[in-house]
CSV table of C-alpha atoms in Angstrom, one decimal:
chain,number,residue,atom,x,y,z
S,12,MET,CA,-38.8,16.0,-41.2
S,13,ASP,CA,-37.6,18.9,-38.6
S,14,GLU,CA,-33.8,19.1,-40.0
S,15,VAL,CA,-33.3,22.2,-37.5
S,16,LEU,CA,-34.6,19.7,-34.3
S,17,LEU,CA,-32.0,17.2,-35.9
S,18,ARG,CA,-28.8,19.5,-35.7
S,19,SER,CA,-29.7,20.5,-32.9
S,20,LEU,CA,-30.0,17.5,-31.0
S,21,THR,CA,-26.8,16.1,-32.5
S,22,PRO,CA,-24.3,17.4,-30.2
S,23,HIS,CA,-26.2,16.2,-27.0
S,24,VAL,CA,-26.8,12.8,-28.6
S,25,LEU,CA,-23.2,12.5,-29.4
S,26,GLY,CA,-21.9,13.3,-26.0
S,27,ILE,CA,-24.2,11.1,-24.2
S,28,VAL,CA,-22.9,8.1,-26.3
S,29,VAL,CA,-19.4,8.8,-25.7
S,30,ARG,CA,-20.3,9.3,-21.6
S,31,ARG,CA,-21.8,6.0,-22.0
S,32,GLY,CA,-18.6,4.5,-23.2
S,33,ALA,CA,-17.8,4.8,-27.0
S,34,ASP,CA,-15.0,6.3,-28.2
S,35,PHE,CA,-15.5,9.6,-30.4
S,36,ALA,CA,-15.3,8.2,-33.7
S,37,SER,CA,-17.5,5.2,-33.0
S,38,ALA,CA,-20.0,7.5,-31.5
S,39,GLU,CA,-20.2,9.8,-34.1
S,40,ASP,CA,-20.6,7.3,-37.1
S,41,ALA,CA,-23.5,5.7,-34.8
S,42,VAL,CA,-25.0,9.3,-34.2
S,43,GLN,CA,-25.1,9.7,-37.8
S,44,ASP,CA,-26.5,6.6,-38.4
S,45,ALA,CA,-29.0,7.2,-36.1
S,46,LEU,CA,-29.7,10.6,-37.9
S,47,VAL,CA,-30.3,8.6,-41.2
S,48,GLU,CA,-32.5,6.5,-39.8
S,49,ALA,CA,-34.4,9.3,-38.6
S,50,PHE,CA,-34.6,10.6,-41.7
S,51,ARG,CA,-36.4,7.5,-42.7
S,52,VAL,CA,-38.8,6.6,-39.9
S,53,TRP,CA,-39.9,9.4,-38.6
S,54,PRO,CA,-42.2,11.0,-41.2
S,55,ALA,CA,-44.3,8.1,-40.7
S,56,GLU,CA,-44.2,7.5,-37.0
S,57,PRO,CA,-42.9,10.5,-35.2
S,58,PRO,CA,-41.4,9.9,-31.7
S,59,ARG,CA,-42.8,11.3,-28.5
S,60,ASP,CA,-38.9,12.2,-27.4
S,61,PRO,CA,-36.7,12.6,-30.5
S,62,LYS,CA,-33.7,13.1,-28.0
S,63,GLY,CA,-34.7,10.0,-26.2
S,64,TRP,CA,-35.0,8.0,-29.7
S,65,LEU,CA,-32.1,9.3,-31.1
S,66,VAL,CA,-30.0,7.8,-27.9
S,67,THR,CA,-31.3,4.5,-28.3
S,68,VAL,CA,-31.1,4.3,-32.0
S,69,ALA,CA,-27.5,5.6,-31.7
S,70,TRP,CA,-26.1,3.5,-29.1
S,71,ARG,CA,-27.8,0.2,-30.6
S,72,LYS,CA,-26.0,1.2,-33.8
S,73,PHE,CA,-23.0,1.8,-31.8
S,74,LEU,CA,-23.0,-1.8,-30.5
S,75,ASP,CA,-24.0,-3.5,-33.9
S,76,ALA,CA,-20.9,-1.6,-35.8
S,77,ASN,CA,-18.7,-3.3,-32.5
S,78,ARG,CA,-20.1,-6.6,-32.4
S,79,SER,CA,-17.5,-9.0,-33.4
S,80,ASP,CA,-16.5,-13.0,-32.0
S,81,THR,CA,-13.4,-11.7,-30.2
S,82,ALA,CA,-15.3,-9.2,-28.5
S,83,ARG,CA,-18.8,-10.8,-27.8
S,84,ARG,CA,-18.5,-11.0,-24.5
S,85,ARG,CA,-17.5,-7.6,-23.3
S,86,ARG,CA,-20.3,-6.7,-26.1
S,87,GLU,CA,-23.1,-8.2,-24.2
S,88,ASP,CA,-22.0,-7.0,-20.7
S,89,LEU,CA,-22.7,-3.2,-22.6
S,90,VAL,CA,-25.9,-4.5,-23.7
S,91,ASP,CA,-27.5,-4.5,-20.0
S,92,VAL,CA,-26.9,-0.9,-19.8
S,93,GLU,CA,-28.5,0.2,-22.9
S,94,PRO,CA,-30.9,3.0,-22.1
S,95,ALA,CA,-34.4,2.1,-22.4
S,96,PRO,CA,-36.7,3.9,-24.4
S,97,GLY,CA,-38.1,7.0,-23.3
S,98,PRO,CA,-37.3,10.5,-22.0
S,99,ALA,CA,-33.0,10.9,-22.1
S,100,ALA,CA,-31.4,12.5,-19.6
S,101,ALA,CA,-31.3,16.4,-19.7
S,102,ALA,CA,-28.1,17.2,-19.0
S,103,ASP,CA,-26.0,19.0,-21.7
S,104,ASP,CA,-23.0,18.1,-23.3
S,105,THR,CA,-22.7,20.7,-26.1
S,106,LEU,CA,-20.5,22.6,-23.8
S,107,GLN,CA,-18.0,19.3,-23.5
S,108,LEU,CA,-18.0,18.6,-27.0
S,109,TYR,CA,-17.1,22.3,-28.0
S,110,PHE,CA,-13.8,21.8,-26.1
S,111,LEU,CA,-13.0,17.7,-27.3
S,112,CYS,CA,-13.3,19.4,-30.6
S,113,ALA,CA,-10.9,22.1,-29.6
S,114,HIS,CA,-8.4,20.5,-28.0
S,115,PRO,CA,-4.8,21.5,-28.2
S,116,SER,CA,-3.5,18.3,-29.8
S,117,LEU,CA,-5.3,19.4,-32.9
S,118,THR,CA,-4.0,21.4,-35.5
S,119,PRO,CA,-6.3,24.9,-35.6
S,120,SER,CA,-7.6,23.7,-39.3
S,121,SER,CA,-8.7,20.4,-37.6
S,122,ALA,CA,-10.2,21.7,-35.1
S,123,VAL,CA,-12.1,23.9,-37.1
S,124,ALA,CA,-13.5,21.3,-39.4
S,125,LEU,CA,-14.4,19.0,-36.1
S,126,THR,CA,-16.1,21.2,-34.6
S,127,LEU,CA,-18.3,22.3,-37.6
S,128,ARG,CA,-18.9,18.6,-38.4
S,129,ALA,CA,-19.5,17.3,-34.5
S,130,VAL,CA,-21.0,20.3,-33.1
S,131,GLY,CA,-22.4,22.2,-36.3
S,132,GLY,CA,-23.7,19.5,-37.7
S,133,LEU,CA,-22.8,20.0,-41.3
S,134,THR,CA,-22.0,17.6,-43.8
S,135,THR,CA,-18.2,16.3,-44.5
S,136,ARG,CA,-19.4,17.9,-48.2
S,137,GLN,CA,-20.4,21.0,-46.9
S,138,ILE,CA,-17.4,21.7,-45.4
S,139,ALA,CA,-15.1,20.7,-48.3
S,140,GLN,CA,-17.5,23.1,-50.1
S,141,ALA,CA,-16.7,26.0,-48.0
S,142,TYR,CA,-12.6,25.3,-47.5
S,143,LEU,CA,-12.6,24.9,-51.4
S,144,VAL,CA,-11.3,21.5,-50.9
S,145,PRO,CA,-12.0,18.1,-52.0
S,146,GLU,CA,-14.4,16.0,-50.3
S,147,ALA,CA,-12.5,13.3,-49.8
S,148,THR,CA,-9.3,15.5,-48.1
S,149,MET,CA,-11.6,17.1,-46.1
S,150,ALA,CA,-13.0,13.4,-45.0
S,151,GLN,CA,-9.4,12.6,-44.3
S,152,ARG,CA,-8.6,15.5,-41.9
S,153,ILE,CA,-11.7,15.0,-39.7
S,154,SER,CA,-10.4,11.4,-39.8
S,155,ARG,CA,-7.3,12.1,-38.5
S,156,ALA,CA,-9.2,14.6,-35.9
S,157,LYS,CA,-11.7,11.5,-34.8
S,158,ARG,CA,-8.7,9.5,-34.2
S,159,THR,CA,-6.4,12.5,-32.3
S,160,VAL,CA,-9.1,13.3,-30.1
S,161,GLY,CA,-10.1,9.5,-29.8
S,162,GLN,CA,-6.9,9.1,-27.5
S,163,VAL,CA,-7.9,12.1,-25.0
S,164,ARG,CA,-10.3,11.5,-21.8
S,165,PHE,CA,-13.5,13.0,-22.3
S,166,ASP,CA,-13.2,15.2,-19.3
S,167,GLN,CA,-9.7,16.5,-19.9
S,168,PRO,CA,-10.6,18.8,-23.1
S,169,GLY,CA,-9.0,22.2,-24.2
S,170,ASP,CA,-9.4,25.4,-22.4
S,171,VAL,CA,-11.8,28.2,-23.2
S,172,ALA,CA,-9.4,30.0,-25.1
S,173,THR,CA,-8.6,27.7,-27.6
S,174,VAL,CA,-12.2,27.1,-28.1
S,175,LEU,CA,-13.1,30.8,-28.7
S,176,ARG,CA,-10.0,30.8,-31.2
S,177,VAL,CA,-11.4,27.9,-33.4
S,178,LEU,CA,-14.9,29.3,-33.6
S,179,TYR,CA,-13.3,32.9,-34.5
S,180,LEU,CA,-11.4,31.0,-37.2
S,181,VAL,CA,-14.4,29.8,-38.3
S,182,PHE,CA,-16.1,33.3,-38.2
S,183,ASN,CA,-13.3,34.5,-40.3
S,184,GLU,CA,-13.4,32.0,-43.1
S,185,GLY,CA,-16.6,33.5,-43.9
S,186,TYR,CA,-18.8,32.1,-46.4
S,187,SER,CA,-18.5,30.1,-49.5
S,188,GLY,CA,-21.0,28.0,-51.4
S,189,ASP,CA,-24.1,26.5,-49.3
S,190,VAL,CA,-22.3,27.3,-46.2
S,191,ASP,CA,-22.3,30.5,-44.4
S,192,LEU,CA,-19.4,29.5,-41.8
S,193,ALA,CA,-20.1,33.2,-40.4
S,194,ALA,CA,-23.6,32.6,-39.6
S,195,GLU,CA,-22.8,29.3,-38.5
S,196,ALA,CA,-19.9,30.4,-36.2
S,197,ILE,CA,-22.4,33.0,-34.5
S,198,ARG,CA,-24.9,30.4,-34.3
S,199,LEU,CA,-22.1,27.8,-32.0
S,200,THR,CA,-20.9,30.9,-30.4
S,201,ARG,CA,-24.7,31.7,-29.4
S,202,GLN,CA,-24.8,27.9,-28.1
S,203,LEU,CA,-21.9,28.2,-26.1
S,204,ALA,CA,-22.7,31.8,-24.2
S,205,ALA,CA,-26.1,30.1,-23.5
S,206,THR,CA,-24.0,27.3,-21.6
S,207,ILE,CA,-20.5,28.7,-20.1
S,208,ASP,CA,-21.1,32.4,-18.1
S,209,HIS,CA,-17.5,33.7,-19.1
S,210,PRO,CA,-17.0,37.7,-20.3
S,211,GLU,CA,-14.9,36.6,-23.6
S,212,VAL,CA,-17.1,34.0,-24.5
S,213,ALA,CA,-19.7,37.0,-24.4
S,214,GLY,CA,-17.4,39.4,-25.8
S,215,LEU,CA,-16.6,36.8,-29.3
S,216,LEU,CA,-20.3,37.1,-29.4
S,217,ALA,CA,-20.6,40.5,-29.4
S,218,LEU,CA,-17.2,40.9,-32.1
S,219,MET,CA,-19.0,38.8,-34.2
S,220,LEU,CA,-22.5,40.4,-34.3
S,221,LEU,CA,-21.0,43.8,-34.6
S,222,HIS,CA,-18.9,42.9,-37.6
S,223,HIS,CA,-21.7,40.7,-38.9
S,224,ALA,CA,-23.8,43.5,-38.9
S,225,ARG,CA,-21.8,45.5,-41.8
S,226,ARG,CA,-21.5,43.1,-43.8
S,227,ALA,CA,-24.2,43.8,-46.8
S,228,GLY,CA,-22.1,46.7,-46.7
S,229,ARG,CA,-18.8,45.5,-47.7
S,230,THR,CA,-19.4,44.8,-51.2
S,231,ALA,CA,-20.4,46.5,-54.3
S,232,ALA,CA,-22.8,45.6,-56.8
S,233,ASP,CA,-19.7,44.2,-59.2
S,234,GLY,CA,-18.6,42.1,-56.1
S,235,SER,CA,-15.6,44.6,-55.1
S,236,LEU,CA,-15.1,45.5,-52.0
S,237,VAL,CA,-15.8,48.6,-50.3
S,238,PRO,CA,-13.4,50.2,-47.6
S,239,LEU,CA,-15.4,50.9,-44.3
S,240,ALA,CA,-15.3,54.5,-44.5
S,241,GLU,CA,-16.8,54.4,-48.2
S,242,GLN,CA,-20.0,52.1,-46.7
S,243,ASP,CA,-23.3,52.9,-47.0
S,244,ARG,CA,-24.6,52.5,-43.0
S,245,GLY,CA,-28.2,52.6,-44.0
S,246,ARG,CA,-27.0,48.9,-45.3
S,247,TRP,CA,-25.7,47.8,-41.9
S,248,ASP,CA,-27.9,45.5,-39.5
S,249,THR,CA,-29.0,48.2,-36.7
S,250,SER,CA,-30.6,45.3,-34.8
S,251,ALA,CA,-27.3,43.4,-34.5
S,252,ILE,CA,-25.1,46.3,-33.7
S,253,ALA,CA,-27.6,46.9,-30.7
S,254,GLU,CA,-27.5,43.2,-29.9
S,255,GLY,CA,-23.7,43.4,-30.0
S,256,VAL,CA,-23.0,46.2,-28.1
S,257,ALA,CA,-25.9,45.5,-25.1
S,258,ILE,CA,-23.7,42.2,-24.9
S,259,LEU,CA,-20.7,43.7,-24.7
S,260,GLN,CA,-21.5,46.5,-22.2
S,261,THR,CA,-22.7,43.5,-20.2
S,262,ALA,CA,-19.2,41.9,-20.3
S,263,LEU,CA,-17.2,44.9,-19.9
S,264,ALA,CA,-19.5,45.6,-16.7
S,265,ARG,CA,-17.7,42.6,-15.0
S,266,ASP,CA,-14.1,44.1,-15.5
S,267,ARG,CA,-12.4,41.3,-16.9
S,268,LEU,CA,-11.3,42.5,-19.9
S,269,GLY,CA,-9.9,40.0,-22.7
S,270,GLU,CA,-8.6,40.5,-26.3
S,271,PHE,CA,-11.9,39.7,-27.7
S,272,GLN,CA,-14.3,42.5,-25.5
S,273,ALA,CA,-11.8,45.0,-26.7
S,274,GLN,CA,-11.5,43.7,-30.3
S,275,ALA,CA,-15.3,44.3,-29.8
S,276,ALA,CA,-15.1,47.7,-28.4
S,277,ILE,CA,-13.3,48.9,-31.5
S,278,ALA,CA,-16.1,47.4,-33.4
S,279,ALA,CA,-18.5,48.9,-31.3
S,280,LEU,CA,-16.8,52.2,-32.0
S,281,HIS,CA,-17.1,52.1,-35.5
S,282,ALA,CA,-20.9,51.3,-35.7
S,283,ASP,CA,-22.0,53.8,-33.4
S,284,ALA,CA,-20.7,56.5,-35.5
S,285,PRO,CA,-23.5,58.0,-38.0
S,286,THR,CA,-20.5,58.6,-40.9
S,287,ALA,CA,-17.4,58.0,-41.3
S,288,GLU,CA,-15.5,61.6,-40.3
S,289,GLU,CA,-17.5,61.2,-36.5
S,290,THR,CA,-15.8,58.1,-35.7
S,291,ASP,CA,-14.2,58.5,-32.3
S,292,TRP,CA,-10.3,57.5,-33.8
S,293,VAL,CA,-8.9,59.0,-30.1
S,294,GLN,CA,-10.9,56.2,-27.9
S,295,ILE,CA,-10.2,53.6,-30.7
S,296,VAL,CA,-6.5,54.5,-29.9
S,297,GLU,CA,-7.1,53.6,-26.8
S,298,TRP,CA,-8.5,50.6,-27.4
S,299,TYR,CA,-5.4,49.4,-29.6
S,300,ASP,CA,-3.2,50.5,-26.7
S,301,GLU,CA,-5.4,48.1,-24.5
S,302,LEU,CA,-5.7,45.5,-27.0
S,303,ALA,CA,-1.8,45.7,-27.9
S,304,SER,CA,-0.8,44.9,-24.2
S,305,LEU,CA,-3.1,41.9,-24.0
S,306,THR,CA,-1.9,40.4,-26.7
S,307,GLY,CA,1.4,41.9,-28.0
S,308,SER,CA,0.8,41.1,-31.6
S,309,PRO,CA,2.2,42.9,-34.1
S,310,VAL,CA,-0.5,43.1,-36.0
S,311,VAL,CA,-2.9,45.0,-33.8
S,312,ARG,CA,0.0,47.5,-33.5
S,313,LEU,CA,-0.3,47.5,-37.4
S,314,ASN,CA,-4.1,48.5,-37.0
S,315,ARG,CA,-3.3,50.5,-34.5
S,316,ALA,CA,-0.8,52.7,-36.6
S,317,VAL,CA,-3.9,53.2,-39.0
S,318,ALA,CA,-6.1,54.6,-35.8
S,319,VAL,CA,-2.9,57.0,-34.8
S,320,GLY,CA,-3.2,58.4,-38.5
S,321,GLU,CA,-6.6,59.3,-38.9
S,322,ALA,CA,-6.7,60.8,-34.9
S,323,ASP,CA,-3.4,62.6,-34.8
S,324,GLY,CA,-2.7,63.1,-38.8
S,325,PRO,CA,-0.5,60.7,-41.7
S,326,ARG,CA,2.8,61.5,-40.3
S,327,ALA,CA,2.1,60.3,-36.6
S,328,GLY,CA,0.5,57.2,-38.2
S,329,LEU,CA,3.8,56.5,-40.6
S,330,ALA,CA,5.8,56.9,-37.3
S,331,ALA,CA,3.9,54.5,-35.4
S,332,LEU,CA,4.1,52.3,-38.6
S,333,ALA,CA,7.9,52.9,-38.5
S,334,GLU,CA,8.2,50.5,-35.5
S,335,LEU,CA,7.0,47.9,-37.1
S,336,ASP,CA,8.5,45.2,-39.6
S,337,GLU,CA,7.7,45.7,-42.9
S,338,ALA,CA,7.0,41.9,-43.4
S,339,LEU,CA,4.2,42.1,-41.3
S,340,PRO,CA,0.9,40.9,-43.7
S,341,ARG,CA,-1.1,44.3,-45.1
S,342,HIS,CA,2.2,46.3,-43.9
S,343,ALA,CA,2.7,47.8,-47.4
S,344,ALA,CA,-1.2,48.5,-47.5
S,345,VAL,CA,-1.2,50.4,-44.4
S,346,ALA,CA,1.5,52.6,-45.1
S,347,ALA,CA,0.1,53.2,-48.6
S,348,TYR,CA,-3.2,54.5,-47.0
S,349,LEU,CA,-0.9,56.5,-45.3
S,350,ARG,CA,1.3,58.0,-47.8
S,351,GLU,CA,-2.0,59.0,-50.0
S,352,ARG,CA,-3.3,60.3,-46.8
S,353,ASP,CA,-0.1,62.8,-46.5
S,354,GLY,CA,-0.4,63.7,-50.1
S,355,ASP,CA,2.9,61.1,-51.0
S,356,LEU,CA,0.8,59.8,-54.3
S,357,ALA,CA,3.4,58.6,-56.1
S,358,THR,CA,4.7,56.5,-53.2
S,359,ALA,CA,1.3,55.4,-52.0
S,360,ALA,CA,0.6,54.3,-55.9
S,361,ARG,CA,4.1,52.1,-55.9
S,362,LEU,CA,2.5,50.8,-52.2
S,363,TYR,CA,-0.8,49.8,-53.0
S,364,ALA,CA,0.9,48.0,-56.2
S,365,GLU,CA,3.1,46.2,-54.0
S,366,ALA,CA,0.2,45.4,-51.3
S,367,ALA,CA,-1.8,43.8,-54.2
S,368,GLN,CA,0.7,41.2,-55.4
S,369,LYS,CA,1.0,40.0,-51.5
S,370,ALA,CA,-3.0,40.3,-51.2
S,371,PRO,CA,-4.3,36.8,-49.3
S,372,ASN,CA,-7.5,37.1,-51.6
S,373,LEU,CA,-8.7,37.8,-55.3
S,374,ALA,CA,-11.0,40.3,-53.7
S,375,GLU,CA,-8.3,42.4,-51.4
S,376,ARG,CA,-5.7,42.4,-54.7
S,377,ASP,CA,-8.6,43.8,-56.8
S,378,HIS,CA,-9.2,46.3,-54.6
S,379,LEU,CA,-5.5,47.3,-54.1
S,380,THR,CA,-4.6,47.1,-57.6
S,381,ARG,CA,-7.8,49.6,-58.2
S,382,GLN,CA,-6.2,51.8,-55.6
S,383,ALA,CA,-2.7,52.1,-57.6
S,384,ALA,CA,-4.7,52.5,-60.9
S,385,ARG,CA,-6.7,55.3,-59.6
S,386,LEU,CA,-3.3,57.3,-57.9
S,387,ASN,CA,-1.6,56.6,-61.2
S,388,THR,CA,-4.6,58.3,-63.4
S,389,ARG,CA,-4.2,61.3,-60.9
S,390,LEU,CA,-0.4,61.4,-61.6
S,391,ARG,CA,-0.6,61.1,-65.2
S,392,GLY,CA,-3.7,63.8,-65.6
């Protein structure tokens, strides 16, 4: 049984069933039933046309699930348009499913879960494990999302920006358990890039590849975080870097700059430097200026302060940081780093400890705690 084939066919079959008149939730259930049937039948009787087989069985499952006395007349009419066995239409409905799953009427967390379920082909259990929530909780979240998009016309989905934001959220979840969400996000974005010609889709794919290329160097053997400047660049995936840079260059050549392209350009400059000392921080600051003008994001300006500190010295970085709200996430961590570089070890140690208390995850908290302990040891010595 080719599970990869089944996963790749799932969104196409789902789209066809929805387009033939099924509501999204019923269609998704019917397709899942068809997949179960495929696992039972295909090993002994593999079909000549897997997609056509799945469409036919899924449509029959949908009709069977909706059969009742009060709606029998309508369902008898639907039987007349049942697709005949044989080659299915070549239309690719994957793109429409992306947009439907990322509809603005959904919360970001629900859109991510529904995208992974309907387009990514992951099971509810796998998604729940990745998000570290009970399977029942995730099932309820996905069911609510299905009901919401069930009220949305299939030809009136969300926009490209919403789809890209959902995919970026999936990527940033990283990986947990037996589901690597970063790799899954790259797979989904590749599918989208193959279907739609949009520079920001290419920019997001480039950004994912460039970040993912450094994954092996981000953690030490004991699981602790390794800062970018201290990472072993020999462990970076050079083929992924080359692919990401090539995709980015093609996108930038179209002169339709967007935030994902700007972020990818910054990531490319980090990846291109043979050593941390050779990083082109001046150009990185320029790209952060572009990104800040595109987004107006205070988080972008926070990261820019770090780059300014590298390009023009820690005091210039601190001056840039002083313009930002201290309540920003990771503000204390940035301030600690710049204070340390400026030689104020006591203040840096205090700020590292403060940042550790506000850290969003255990790995970052441990890293910041170690930084504070390292400086306190130096101060006592």
